[in-house]
mmCIF file of C-alpha atoms in Angstrom:
data_model
loop_
_atom_site.group_PDB
_atom_site.id
_atom_site.type_symbol
_atom_site.label_atom_id
_atom_site.label_comp_id
_atom_site.label_asym_id
_atom_site.label_seq_id
_atom_site.Cartn_x
_atom_site.Cartn_y
_atom_site.Cartn_z
ATOM 1 C CA MET A 63 -229.279 68.590 118.652
ATOM 2 C CA VAL A 64 -227.059 65.616 117.825
ATOM 3 C CA ALA A 65 -226.106 63.445 120.799
ATOM 4 C CA ASN A 66 -222.411 62.916 121.467
ATOM 5 C CA LYS A 67 -221.037 59.579 120.400
ATOM 6 C CA PRO A 68 -220.122 57.246 123.275
ATOM 7 C CA THR A 69 -216.423 57.057 124.060
ATOM 8 C CA ILE A 70 -214.201 54.334 125.429
ATOM 9 C CA LYS A 71 -214.397 56.161 128.753
ATOM 10 C CA ASP A 72 -218.193 55.727 128.738
ATOM 11 C CA VAL A 73 -217.803 52.001 128.014
ATOM 12 C CA ALA A 74 -215.353 51.623 130.901
ATOM 13 C CA ARG A 75 -217.746 53.389 133.273
ATOM 14 C CA GLN A 76 -220.688 51.244 132.103
ATOM 15 C CA ALA A 77 -218.661 48.019 132.427
ATOM 16 C CA GLY A 78 -217.247 48.967 135.805
ATOM 17 C CA GLY A 79 -213.651 48.756 134.706
ATOM 18 C CA SER A 80 -210.729 50.853 133.559
ATOM 19 C CA ILE A 81 -210.099 52.382 130.142
ATOM 20 C CA ALA A 82 -206.966 50.228 129.855
ATOM 21 C CA THR A 83 -209.012 47.065 130.408
ATOM 22 C CA VAL A 84 -211.565 48.054 127.778
ATOM 23 C CA SER A 85 -208.749 48.818 125.348
ATOM 24 C CA ARG A 86 -207.157 45.387 125.901
ATOM 25 C CA VAL A 87 -210.487 43.610 125.398
ATOM 26 C CA MET A 88 -211.246 45.470 122.173
ATOM 27 C CA ALA A 89 -207.720 44.855 120.903
ATOM 28 C CA LYS A 90 -208.269 41.159 121.728
ATOM 29 C CA LYS A 91 -204.988 40.897 123.613
ATOM 30 C CA ALA A 92 -205.072 37.303 124.811
ATOM 31 C CA ASN A 93 -204.381 36.400 128.466
ATOM 32 C CA THR A 94 -204.825 39.980 129.693
ATOM 33 C CA TYR A 95 -208.451 39.708 130.884
ATOM 34 C CA THR A 96 -211.013 37.113 131.952
ATOM 35 C CA PRO A 97 -213.944 35.929 129.808
ATOM 36 C CA GLN A 98 -216.319 37.527 132.326
ATOM 37 C CA THR A 99 -214.579 40.895 131.969
ATOM 38 C CA ALA A 100 -214.693 40.661 128.179
ATOM 39 C CA GLN A 101 -218.415 39.919 128.283
ATOM 40 C CA ARG A 102 -219.098 42.956 130.473
ATOM 41 C CA VAL A 103 -217.122 45.177 128.114
ATOM 42 C CA TRP A 104 -218.882 43.937 124.958
ATOM 43 C CA ASP A 105 -222.285 44.186 126.649
ATOM 44 C CA ALA A 106 -221.542 47.759 127.705
ATOM 45 C CA ALA A 107 -220.341 48.686 124.216
ATOM 46 C CA ALA A 108 -223.471 47.200 122.636
ATOM 47 C CA LYS A 109 -225.776 48.974 125.095
ATOM 48 C CA LEU A 110 -224.115 52.340 124.454
ATOM 49 C CA GLY A 111 -223.796 51.815 120.697
ATOM 50 C CA TYR A 112 -220.039 52.278 120.881
ATOM 51 C CA GLN A 113 -217.969 51.571 117.756
ATOM 52 C CA LYS A 114 -214.195 51.316 117.883
ATOM 53 C CA ASN A 115 -212.300 53.726 115.631
ATOM 54 C CA SER A 116 -210.036 51.142 113.969
ATOM 55 C CA ALA A 117 -208.241 53.693 111.807
ATOM 56 C CA ALA A 118 -207.259 55.811 114.800
ATOM 57 C CA ALA A 119 -206.148 52.749 116.748
ATOM 58 C CA GLU A 120 -203.962 51.580 113.866
ATOM 59 C CA LEU A 121 -202.302 54.967 113.547
ATOM 60 C CA ALA A 122 -201.631 55.071 117.275
ATOM 61 C CA THR A 123 -200.155 51.586 117.538
ATOM 62 C CA ARG A 124 -198.672 51.333 114.007
ATOM 63 C CA SER A 125 -200.250 47.873 113.805
ATOM 64 C CA SER A 126 -202.894 46.581 111.430
ATOM 65 C CA ASP A 127 -204.838 43.514 110.362
ATOM 66 C CA LYS A 128 -204.506 44.520 106.698
ATOM 67 C CA ILE A 129 -202.033 42.825 104.344
ATOM 68 C CA ALA A 130 -201.116 44.603 101.113
ATOM 69 C CA VAL A 131 -200.877 42.314 98.068
ATOM 70 C CA ILE A 132 -199.171 43.786 94.999
ATOM 71 C CA VAL A 133 -199.847 41.968 91.716
ATOM 72 C CA SER A 134 -197.346 42.858 88.994
ATOM 73 C CA ASN A 135 -198.241 40.477 86.176
ATOM 74 C CA PRO A 136 -201.314 40.193 83.944
ATOM 75 C CA PRO A 137 -204.265 38.382 85.548
ATOM 76 C CA THR A 138 -204.175 34.628 84.893
ATOM 77 C CA ASN A 139 -205.886 31.570 86.330
ATOM 78 C CA PHE A 140 -202.682 30.872 88.241
ATOM 79 C CA SER A 141 -202.547 34.229 90.020
ATOM 80 C CA THR A 142 -206.280 34.089 90.703
ATOM 81 C CA GLY A 143 -205.767 30.850 92.616
ATOM 82 C CA ILE A 144 -202.989 32.445 94.656
ATOM 83 C CA LEU A 145 -205.185 35.435 95.509
ATOM 84 C CA ASP A 146 -208.077 33.160 96.506
ATOM 85 C CA GLY A 147 -205.781 31.225 98.833
ATOM 86 C CA MET A 148 -204.429 34.434 100.369
ATOM 87 C CA GLN A 149 -207.940 35.746 100.967
ATOM 88 C CA GLN A 150 -209.153 32.557 102.620
ATOM 89 C CA THR A 151 -206.090 32.271 104.856
ATOM 90 C CA ALA A 152 -206.215 35.948 105.833
ATOM 91 C CA LEU A 153 -209.894 35.712 106.824
ATOM 92 C CA ALA A 154 -209.207 32.567 108.835
ATOM 93 C CA HIS A 155 -206.737 34.603 110.905
ATOM 94 C CA ASN A 156 -208.970 37.695 111.192
ATOM 95 C CA HIS A 157 -206.926 39.646 108.645
ATOM 96 C CA HIS A 158 -207.877 41.368 105.415
ATOM 97 C CA ILE A 159 -206.004 41.830 102.161
ATOM 98 C CA ILE A 160 -205.764 44.950 100.021
ATOM 99 C CA ILE A 161 -204.955 44.204 96.367
ATOM 100 C CA LEU A 162 -202.878 46.699 94.369
ATOM 101 C CA TYR A 163 -202.253 46.137 90.660
ATOM 102 C CA ALA A 164 -198.832 47.232 89.362
ATOM 103 C CA GLY A 165 -199.191 46.496 85.662
ATOM 104 C CA ASN A 166 -197.177 44.163 83.455
ATOM 105 C CA HIS A 167 -193.668 44.539 84.924
ATOM 106 C CA SER A 168 -193.873 48.349 85.021
ATOM 107 C CA PRO A 169 -191.305 49.875 87.431
ATOM 108 C CA GLN A 170 -193.303 53.116 87.672
ATOM 109 C CA LEU A 171 -196.550 51.350 88.567
ATOM 110 C CA LEU A 172 -194.716 49.080 91.012
ATOM 111 C CA HIS A 173 -193.181 52.087 92.787
ATOM 112 C CA GLN A 174 -196.627 53.677 93.086
ATOM 113 C CA ALA A 175 -198.149 50.441 94.394
ATOM 114 C CA ILE A 176 -195.433 50.131 97.057
ATOM 115 C CA LYS A 177 -195.990 53.780 98.005
ATOM 116 C CA ASP A 178 -199.725 53.134 98.387
ATOM 117 C CA ALA A 179 -199.106 49.913 100.316
ATOM 118 C CA THR A 180 -196.863 51.659 102.831
ATOM 119 C CA ALA A 181 -198.994 54.804 103.186
ATOM 120 C CA GLY A 182 -200.688 53.466 106.316
ATOM 121 C CA PRO A 183 -200.235 50.748 108.938
ATOM 122 C CA ARG A 184 -199.973 47.273 107.388
ATOM 123 C CA ALA A 185 -199.337 43.803 108.773
ATOM 124 C CA GLY A 186 -197.067 43.081 105.812
ATOM 125 C CA ILE A 187 -196.636 43.158 102.038
ATOM 126 C CA LEU A 188 -196.838 40.281 99.543
ATOM 127 C CA LEU A 189 -195.659 40.798 95.965
ATOM 128 C CA ILE A 190 -196.851 38.419 93.238
ATOM 129 C CA GLY A 191 -194.629 38.163 90.167
ATOM 130 C CA SER A 192 -192.835 41.446 90.867
ATOM 131 C CA GLN A 193 -189.457 42.365 89.395
ATOM 132 C CA ILE A 194 -187.715 44.206 92.214
ATOM 133 C CA ASP A 195 -185.419 47.009 91.077
ATOM 134 C CA PRO A 196 -183.090 48.965 93.444
ATOM 135 C CA GLN A 197 -185.667 51.689 94.101
ATOM 136 C CA SER A 198 -188.408 49.168 94.887
ATOM 137 C CA LEU A 199 -186.058 47.301 97.234
ATOM 138 C CA LYS A 200 -185.168 50.499 99.094
ATOM 139 C CA MET A 201 -188.835 51.464 99.469
ATOM 140 C CA LEU A 202 -189.673 48.028 100.868
ATOM 141 C CA GLN A 203 -186.741 48.024 103.280
ATOM 142 C CA ASP A 204 -187.477 51.566 104.444
ATOM 143 C CA SER A 205 -191.044 50.535 105.323
ATOM 144 C CA GLN A 206 -189.654 48.079 107.930
ATOM 145 C CA LEU A 207 -192.622 45.807 107.179
ATOM 146 C CA PRO A 208 -192.494 42.029 106.670
ATOM 147 C CA VAL A 209 -192.148 41.432 102.908
ATOM 148 C CA ARG A 210 -192.404 38.222 100.888
ATOM 149 C CA LEU A 211 -192.111 37.572 97.170
ATOM 150 C CA VAL A 212 -194.701 35.118 95.837
ATOM 151 C CA SER A 213 -194.309 33.010 92.669
ATOM 152 C CA ASN A 214 -191.055 34.788 91.899
ATOM 153 C CA TYR A 215 -187.582 34.875 93.396
ATOM 154 C CA SER A 216 -183.990 35.925 92.979
ATOM 155 C CA TYR A 217 -181.132 34.754 95.163
ATOM 156 C CA GLU A 218 -179.530 38.145 94.571
ATOM 157 C CA LEU A 219 -182.227 39.933 96.595
ATOM 158 C CA PRO A 220 -182.238 40.069 100.427
ATOM 159 C CA LEU A 221 -185.944 39.163 100.440
ATOM 160 C CA GLN A 222 -187.624 35.923 101.459
ATOM 161 C CA PHE A 223 -189.844 34.234 98.900
ATOM 162 C CA ILE A 224 -192.444 31.522 98.348
ATOM 163 C CA SER A 225 -192.244 29.995 94.881
ATOM 164 C CA SER A 226 -192.017 26.844 92.849
ATOM 165 C CA ASP A 227 -188.579 25.843 91.523
ATOM 166 C CA ASN A 228 -188.816 27.250 87.998
ATOM 167 C CA THR A 229 -185.532 25.702 86.867
ATOM 168 C CA GLU A 230 -186.487 22.225 88.033
ATOM 169 C CA LEU A 231 -190.024 22.425 86.612
ATOM 170 C CA ALA A 232 -188.707 23.386 83.173
ATOM 171 C CA ALA A 233 -186.210 20.520 83.293
ATOM 172 C CA GLN A 234 -188.957 18.076 84.272
ATOM 173 C CA SER A 235 -191.070 19.263 81.325
ATOM 174 C CA VAL A 236 -188.211 18.540 78.942
ATOM 175 C CA GLU A 237 -187.635 15.144 80.559
ATOM 176 C CA TYR A 238 -191.282 14.280 80.006
ATOM 177 C CA LEU A 239 -191.084 15.045 76.291
ATOM 178 C CA ILE A 240 -187.848 13.091 75.924
ATOM 179 C CA LYS A 241 -189.458 10.044 77.542
ATOM 180 C CA LYS A 242 -192.230 10.354 74.958
ATOM 181 C CA GLY A 243 -189.633 9.978 72.243
ATOM 182 C CA HIS A 244 -189.214 13.612 71.218
ATOM 183 C CA ARG A 245 -185.750 14.934 70.400
ATOM 184 C CA ARG A 246 -186.257 18.306 68.702
ATOM 185 C CA ILE A 247 -187.602 20.372 71.593
ATOM 186 C CA GLY A 248 -187.911 24.158 71.528
ATOM 187 C CA LEU A 249 -188.750 26.687 74.219
ATOM 188 C CA PHE A 250 -190.937 29.732 73.596
ATOM 189 C CA GLY A 251 -192.789 32.488 75.413
ATOM 190 C CA ILE A 252 -190.206 33.391 78.055
ATOM 191 C CA ASP A 253 -189.167 36.949 78.900
ATOM 192 C CA HIS A 254 -186.212 38.621 80.609
ATOM 193 C CA SER A 255 -187.674 38.276 84.118
ATOM 194 C CA HIS A 256 -186.008 36.155 86.808
ATOM 195 C CA THR A 257 -188.695 33.517 86.258
ATOM 196 C CA GLY A 258 -188.116 33.437 82.496
ATOM 197 C CA LEU A 259 -184.361 33.101 82.862
ATOM 198 C CA GLN A 260 -184.746 30.315 85.422
ATOM 199 C CA ARG A 261 -187.054 28.375 83.103
ATOM 200 C CA ARG A 262 -184.655 28.786 80.213
ATOM 201 C CA ALA A 263 -181.820 27.505 82.426
ATOM 202 C CA GLY A 264 -183.856 24.393 83.288
ATOM 203 C CA TYR A 265 -184.618 23.768 79.627
ATOM 204 C CA GLN A 266 -180.954 24.086 78.632
ATOM 205 C CA LYS A 267 -179.807 21.905 81.519
ATOM 206 C CA ALA A 268 -182.099 19.016 80.574
ATOM 207 C CA MET A 269 -181.227 19.252 76.869
ATOM 208 C CA TYR A 270 -177.499 19.312 77.640
ATOM 209 C CA GLU A 271 -177.703 16.290 79.949
ATOM 210 C CA HIS A 272 -179.349 14.284 77.150
ATOM 211 C CA HIS A 273 -176.846 15.539 74.557
ATOM 212 C CA LEU A 274 -179.595 17.253 72.583
ATOM 213 C CA PRO A 275 -179.143 20.577 70.771
ATOM 214 C CA PHE A 276 -181.286 23.459 71.941
ATOM 215 C CA ASN A 277 -182.478 25.974 69.397
ATOM 216 C CA MET A 278 -181.649 29.429 70.763
ATOM 217 C CA ALA A 279 -183.086 31.006 67.607
ATOM 218 C CA ILE A 280 -186.563 29.995 68.758
ATOM 219 C CA THR A 281 -185.927 31.256 72.282
ATOM 220 C CA ALA A 282 -184.487 34.581 71.119
ATOM 221 C CA MET A 283 -187.370 35.166 68.722
ATOM 222 C CA ARG A 284 -189.913 34.772 71.464
ATOM 223 C CA LEU A 285 -188.037 36.992 73.921
ATOM 224 C CA ALA A 286 -189.327 39.965 71.951
ATOM 225 C CA ARG A 287 -192.894 38.878 72.706
ATOM 226 C CA PRO A 288 -193.185 38.753 76.541
ATOM 227 C CA SER A 289 -196.970 38.654 76.377
ATOM 228 C CA CYS A 290 -196.851 35.034 75.208
ATOM 229 C CA SER A 291 -197.301 32.176 77.643
ATOM 230 C CA THR A 292 -194.280 30.052 78.437
ATOM 231 C CA GLY A 293 -194.262 26.663 76.737
ATOM 232 C CA LEU A 294 -192.331 23.872 75.109
ATOM 233 C CA THR A 295 -192.783 22.614 71.578
ATOM 234 C CA SER A 296 -191.468 19.414 70.070
ATOM 235 C CA ASN A 297 -191.674 17.053 67.133
#
């Protein structure tokens, strides 16, 4: 005969407290119990072999320590560094990340990733390099979860973001080459994403300010090859 698993009621009885107190201790709700009470609860749980059902608790409270991270661009050293930083920061705050891959700017895969991310309780959603279409935006807003774009942004979207200034970085790259004495500077490897258009705008801005012609033939040729890395060429 299999023995019944201990319940939170058993822990409360063993610790000499209420079920509500045990629940607050196990949820780690600060300033709602004393250290002595917490110690009695954890000792009782250990003695009884009690294990908290985290999944059930999350469904009941609609809260979670899990952050969904949706990656929508091909793996690169740059995105790997971002993911490493997310993981370290999440662990430092007793959170965990769930990584969902949404392909290379595929709306269908992005929609599925958002659906998976919002299927259960989540602390929030981070999207790396994602191109947000109307359907994706609606799905994110309907989830009522905190959402942030990472390494990508558009001022047209009602979403907060964390990203470098792509326009300014492209302009600085052109400025660097000009200071080195180059005058014929081309841009290649960009695509039709928000990031690509911002980089092209920075390139054009810097070339215009220095009264240098920019070769749109080179840019247009490379637009048909979005798998290429963004870069500048000069002679």
